[in-house]
PDB file of C-alpha atoms in Angstrom:
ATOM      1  CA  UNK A   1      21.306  78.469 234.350  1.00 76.00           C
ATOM      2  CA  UNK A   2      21.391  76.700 237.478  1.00 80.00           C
ATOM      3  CA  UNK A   3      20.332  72.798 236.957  1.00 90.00           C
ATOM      4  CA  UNK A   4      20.883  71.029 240.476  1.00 97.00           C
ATOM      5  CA  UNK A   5      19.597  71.323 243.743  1.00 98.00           C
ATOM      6  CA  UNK A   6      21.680  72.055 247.252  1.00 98.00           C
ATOM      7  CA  UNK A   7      22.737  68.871 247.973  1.00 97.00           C
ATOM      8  CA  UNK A   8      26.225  68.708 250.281  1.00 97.00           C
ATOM      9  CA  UNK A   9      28.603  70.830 252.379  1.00 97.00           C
ATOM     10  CA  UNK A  10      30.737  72.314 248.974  1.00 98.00           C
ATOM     11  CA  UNK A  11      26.874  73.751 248.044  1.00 98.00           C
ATOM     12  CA  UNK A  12      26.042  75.595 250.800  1.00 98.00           C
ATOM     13  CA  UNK A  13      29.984  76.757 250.925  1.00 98.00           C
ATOM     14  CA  UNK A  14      29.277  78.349 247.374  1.00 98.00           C
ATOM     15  CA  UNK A  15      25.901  79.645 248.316  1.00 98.00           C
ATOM     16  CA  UNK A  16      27.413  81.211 251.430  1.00 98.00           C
ATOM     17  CA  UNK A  17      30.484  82.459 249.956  1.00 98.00           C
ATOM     18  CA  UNK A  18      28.606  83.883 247.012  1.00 98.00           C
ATOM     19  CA  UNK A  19      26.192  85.953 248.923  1.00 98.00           C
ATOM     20  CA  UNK A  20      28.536  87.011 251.502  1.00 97.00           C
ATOM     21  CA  UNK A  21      30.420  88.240 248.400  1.00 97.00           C
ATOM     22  CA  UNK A  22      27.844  90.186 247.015  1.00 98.00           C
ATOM     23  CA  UNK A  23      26.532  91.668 250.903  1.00 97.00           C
ATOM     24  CA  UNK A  24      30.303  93.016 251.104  1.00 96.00           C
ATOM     25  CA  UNK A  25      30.099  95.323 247.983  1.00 97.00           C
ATOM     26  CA  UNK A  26      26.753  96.376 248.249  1.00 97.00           C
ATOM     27  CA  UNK A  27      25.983  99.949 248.870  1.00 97.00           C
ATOM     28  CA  UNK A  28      23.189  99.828 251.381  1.00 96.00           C
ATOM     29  CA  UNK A  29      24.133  96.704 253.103  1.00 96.00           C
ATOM     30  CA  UNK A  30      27.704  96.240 252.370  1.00 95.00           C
ATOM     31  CA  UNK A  31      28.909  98.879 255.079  1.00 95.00           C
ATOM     32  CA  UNK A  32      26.977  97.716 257.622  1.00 93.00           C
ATOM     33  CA  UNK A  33      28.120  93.974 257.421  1.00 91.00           C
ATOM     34  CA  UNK A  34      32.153  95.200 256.696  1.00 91.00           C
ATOM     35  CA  UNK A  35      32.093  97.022 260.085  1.00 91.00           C
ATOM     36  CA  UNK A  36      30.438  94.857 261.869  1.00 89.00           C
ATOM     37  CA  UNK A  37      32.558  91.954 260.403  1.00 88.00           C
ATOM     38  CA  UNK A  38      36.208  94.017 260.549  1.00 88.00           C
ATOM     39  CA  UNK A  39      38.980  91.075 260.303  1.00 86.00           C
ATOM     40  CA  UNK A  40      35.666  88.524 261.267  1.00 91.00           C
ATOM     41  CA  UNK A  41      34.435  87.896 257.953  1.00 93.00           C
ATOM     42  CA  UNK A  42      36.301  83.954 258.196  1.00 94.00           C
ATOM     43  CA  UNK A  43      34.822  83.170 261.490  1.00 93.00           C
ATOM     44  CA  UNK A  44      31.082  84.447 260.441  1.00 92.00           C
ATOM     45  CA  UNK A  45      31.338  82.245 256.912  1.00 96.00           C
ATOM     46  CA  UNK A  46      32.180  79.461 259.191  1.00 95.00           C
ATOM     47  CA  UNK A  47      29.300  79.624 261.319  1.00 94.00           C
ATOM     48  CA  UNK A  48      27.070  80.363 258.113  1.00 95.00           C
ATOM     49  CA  UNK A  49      28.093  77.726 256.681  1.00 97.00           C
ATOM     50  CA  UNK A  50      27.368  75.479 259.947  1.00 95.00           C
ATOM     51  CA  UNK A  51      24.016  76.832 260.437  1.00 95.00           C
ATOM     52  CA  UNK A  52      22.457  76.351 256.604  1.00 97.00           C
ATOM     53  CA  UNK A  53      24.074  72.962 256.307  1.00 97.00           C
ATOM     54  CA  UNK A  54      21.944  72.121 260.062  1.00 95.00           C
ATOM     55  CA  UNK A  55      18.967  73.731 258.336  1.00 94.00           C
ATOM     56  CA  UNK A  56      19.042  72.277 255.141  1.00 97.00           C
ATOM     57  CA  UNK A  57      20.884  69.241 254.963  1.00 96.00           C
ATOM     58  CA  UNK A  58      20.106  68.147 258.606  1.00 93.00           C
ATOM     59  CA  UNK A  59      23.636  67.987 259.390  1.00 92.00           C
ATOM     60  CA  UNK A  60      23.624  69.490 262.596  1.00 87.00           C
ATOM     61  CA  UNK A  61      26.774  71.214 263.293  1.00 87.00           C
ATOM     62  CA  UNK A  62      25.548  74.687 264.347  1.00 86.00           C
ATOM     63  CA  UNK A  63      24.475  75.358 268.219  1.00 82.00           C
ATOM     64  CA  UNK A  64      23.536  78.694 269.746  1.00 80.00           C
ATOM     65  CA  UNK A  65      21.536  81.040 268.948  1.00 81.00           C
ATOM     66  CA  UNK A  66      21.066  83.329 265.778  1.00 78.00           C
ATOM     67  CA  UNK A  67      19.084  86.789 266.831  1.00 76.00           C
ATOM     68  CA  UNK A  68      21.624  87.835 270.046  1.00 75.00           C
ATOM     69  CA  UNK A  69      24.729  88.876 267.846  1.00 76.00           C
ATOM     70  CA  UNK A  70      21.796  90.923 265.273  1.00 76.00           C
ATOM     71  CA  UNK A  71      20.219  92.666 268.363  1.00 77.00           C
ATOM     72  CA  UNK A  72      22.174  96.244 268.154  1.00 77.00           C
ATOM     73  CA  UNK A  73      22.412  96.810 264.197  1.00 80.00           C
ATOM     74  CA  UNK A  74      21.588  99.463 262.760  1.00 82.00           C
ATOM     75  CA  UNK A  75      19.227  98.367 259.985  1.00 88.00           C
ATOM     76  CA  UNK A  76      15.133  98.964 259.708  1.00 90.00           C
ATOM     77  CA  UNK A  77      12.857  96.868 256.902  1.00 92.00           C
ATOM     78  CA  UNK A  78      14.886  98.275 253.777  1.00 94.00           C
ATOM     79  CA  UNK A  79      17.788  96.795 254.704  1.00 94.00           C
ATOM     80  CA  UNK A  80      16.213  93.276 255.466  1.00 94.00           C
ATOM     81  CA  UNK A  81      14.762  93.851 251.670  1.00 96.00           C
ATOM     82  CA  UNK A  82      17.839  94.164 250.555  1.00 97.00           C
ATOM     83  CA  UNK A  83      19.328  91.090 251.714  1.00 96.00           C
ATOM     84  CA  UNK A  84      16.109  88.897 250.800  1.00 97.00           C
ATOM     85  CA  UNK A  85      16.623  90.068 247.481  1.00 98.00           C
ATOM     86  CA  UNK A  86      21.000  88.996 247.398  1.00 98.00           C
ATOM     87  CA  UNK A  87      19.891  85.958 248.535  1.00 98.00           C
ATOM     88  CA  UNK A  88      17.452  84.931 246.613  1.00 98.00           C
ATOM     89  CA  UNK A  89      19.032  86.109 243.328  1.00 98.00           C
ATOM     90  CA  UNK A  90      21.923  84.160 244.675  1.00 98.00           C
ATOM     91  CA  UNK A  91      19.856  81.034 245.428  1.00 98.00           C
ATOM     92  CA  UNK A  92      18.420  81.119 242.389  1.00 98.00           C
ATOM     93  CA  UNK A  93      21.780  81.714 240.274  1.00 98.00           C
ATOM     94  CA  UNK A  94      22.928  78.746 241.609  1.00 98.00           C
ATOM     95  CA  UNK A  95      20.420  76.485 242.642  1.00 98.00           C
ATOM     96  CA  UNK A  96      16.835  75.025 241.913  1.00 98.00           C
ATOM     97  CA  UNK A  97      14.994  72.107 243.951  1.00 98.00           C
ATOM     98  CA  UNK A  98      13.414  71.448 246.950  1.00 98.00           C
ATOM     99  CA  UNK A  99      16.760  72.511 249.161  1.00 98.00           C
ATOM    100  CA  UNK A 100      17.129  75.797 247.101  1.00 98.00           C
ATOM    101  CA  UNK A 101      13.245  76.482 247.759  1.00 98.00           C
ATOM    102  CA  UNK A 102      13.652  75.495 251.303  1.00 97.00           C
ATOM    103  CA  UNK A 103      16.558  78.456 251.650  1.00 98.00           C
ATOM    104  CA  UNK A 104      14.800  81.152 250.574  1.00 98.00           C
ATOM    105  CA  UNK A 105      11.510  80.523 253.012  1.00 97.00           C
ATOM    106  CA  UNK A 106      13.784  79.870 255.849  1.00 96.00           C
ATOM    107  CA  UNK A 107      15.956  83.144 254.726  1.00 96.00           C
ATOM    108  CA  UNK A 108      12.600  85.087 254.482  1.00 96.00           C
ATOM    109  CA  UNK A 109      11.229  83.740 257.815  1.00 95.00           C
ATOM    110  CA  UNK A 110      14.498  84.872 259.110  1.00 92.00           C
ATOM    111  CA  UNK A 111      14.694  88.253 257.985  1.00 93.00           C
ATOM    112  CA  UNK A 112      11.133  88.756 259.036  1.00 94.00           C
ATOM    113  CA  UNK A 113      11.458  87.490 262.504  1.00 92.00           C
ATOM    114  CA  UNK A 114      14.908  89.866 262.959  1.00 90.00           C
ATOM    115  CA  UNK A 115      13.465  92.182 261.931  1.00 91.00           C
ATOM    116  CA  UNK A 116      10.582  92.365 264.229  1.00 91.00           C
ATOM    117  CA  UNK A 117      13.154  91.765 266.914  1.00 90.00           C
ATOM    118  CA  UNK A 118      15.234  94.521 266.431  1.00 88.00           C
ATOM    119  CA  UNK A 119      11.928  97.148 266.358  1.00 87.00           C
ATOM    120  CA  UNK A 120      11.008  95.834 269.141  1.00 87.00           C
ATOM    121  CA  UNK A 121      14.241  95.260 271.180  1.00 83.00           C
ATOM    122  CA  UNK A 122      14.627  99.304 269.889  1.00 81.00           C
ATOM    123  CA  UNK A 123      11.454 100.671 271.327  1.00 79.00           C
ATOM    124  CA  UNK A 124      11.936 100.982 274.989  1.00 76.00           C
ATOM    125  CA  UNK A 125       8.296 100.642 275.796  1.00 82.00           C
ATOM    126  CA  UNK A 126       9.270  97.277 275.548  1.00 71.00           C
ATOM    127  CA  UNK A 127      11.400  96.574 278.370  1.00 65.00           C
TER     128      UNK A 127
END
């Protein structure tokens, strides 16, 4: 039972590396990301864990811009379900507090705003 809020850099390392784990083996995300991620999976836990420690802790270590590198997958709103529900399982596995809280509405806010993105980055009515 998780007892202590995300507090430093070693937290959000474990959160990371903990959902990243469980993203790789699942069966509706899992392929997409290990593609996508072929001999990259290093360099994008890196920047993960660069952009939720300037998020959370206010560390700011991460510059550019998330959506760009999401623009071309292809994933629709069952796959952004998905990975709401990894990561909050995983938050909440490991974490509780105002930080851990904090995660999963910026995580959600996330996935929603990607998502609308990519449908409308996909429809070319839009461009």
């Amino acid at each position: 039972m998780a007892t202590q809020d995300i507090s430093n850099i070693e937290d959000i390392k474990l959160l990371v590396n903990t959902f990243y784990d469980k993203v790789q083996k699942d069966d509706l995300i899992g392929p997409i990301f290990n593609e996508k991620m072929l001999g990259r999976w290093p360099e994008h836990l890196e920047k993960m864990y660069r952009f939720w420690q300037t998020i959370l802790l206010e560390e700011h270590t991460y510059s550019g811009s998330p959506f760009p590198p999401h623009k071309q997958l292809p994933v629709n709103q069952s796959h952004f379900d998905r990975w709401m529900e990894i990561f909050t399982a995983t938050v909440d596995s490991l974490f509780v507090g105002k930080l851990a809280e904090e995660a999963k509405v910026r995580a959600a806010n996330m996935a929603y705003m990607f998502n609308y993105k990519i449908e409308y980055f996909r429809n070319p009515e839009n461009h």
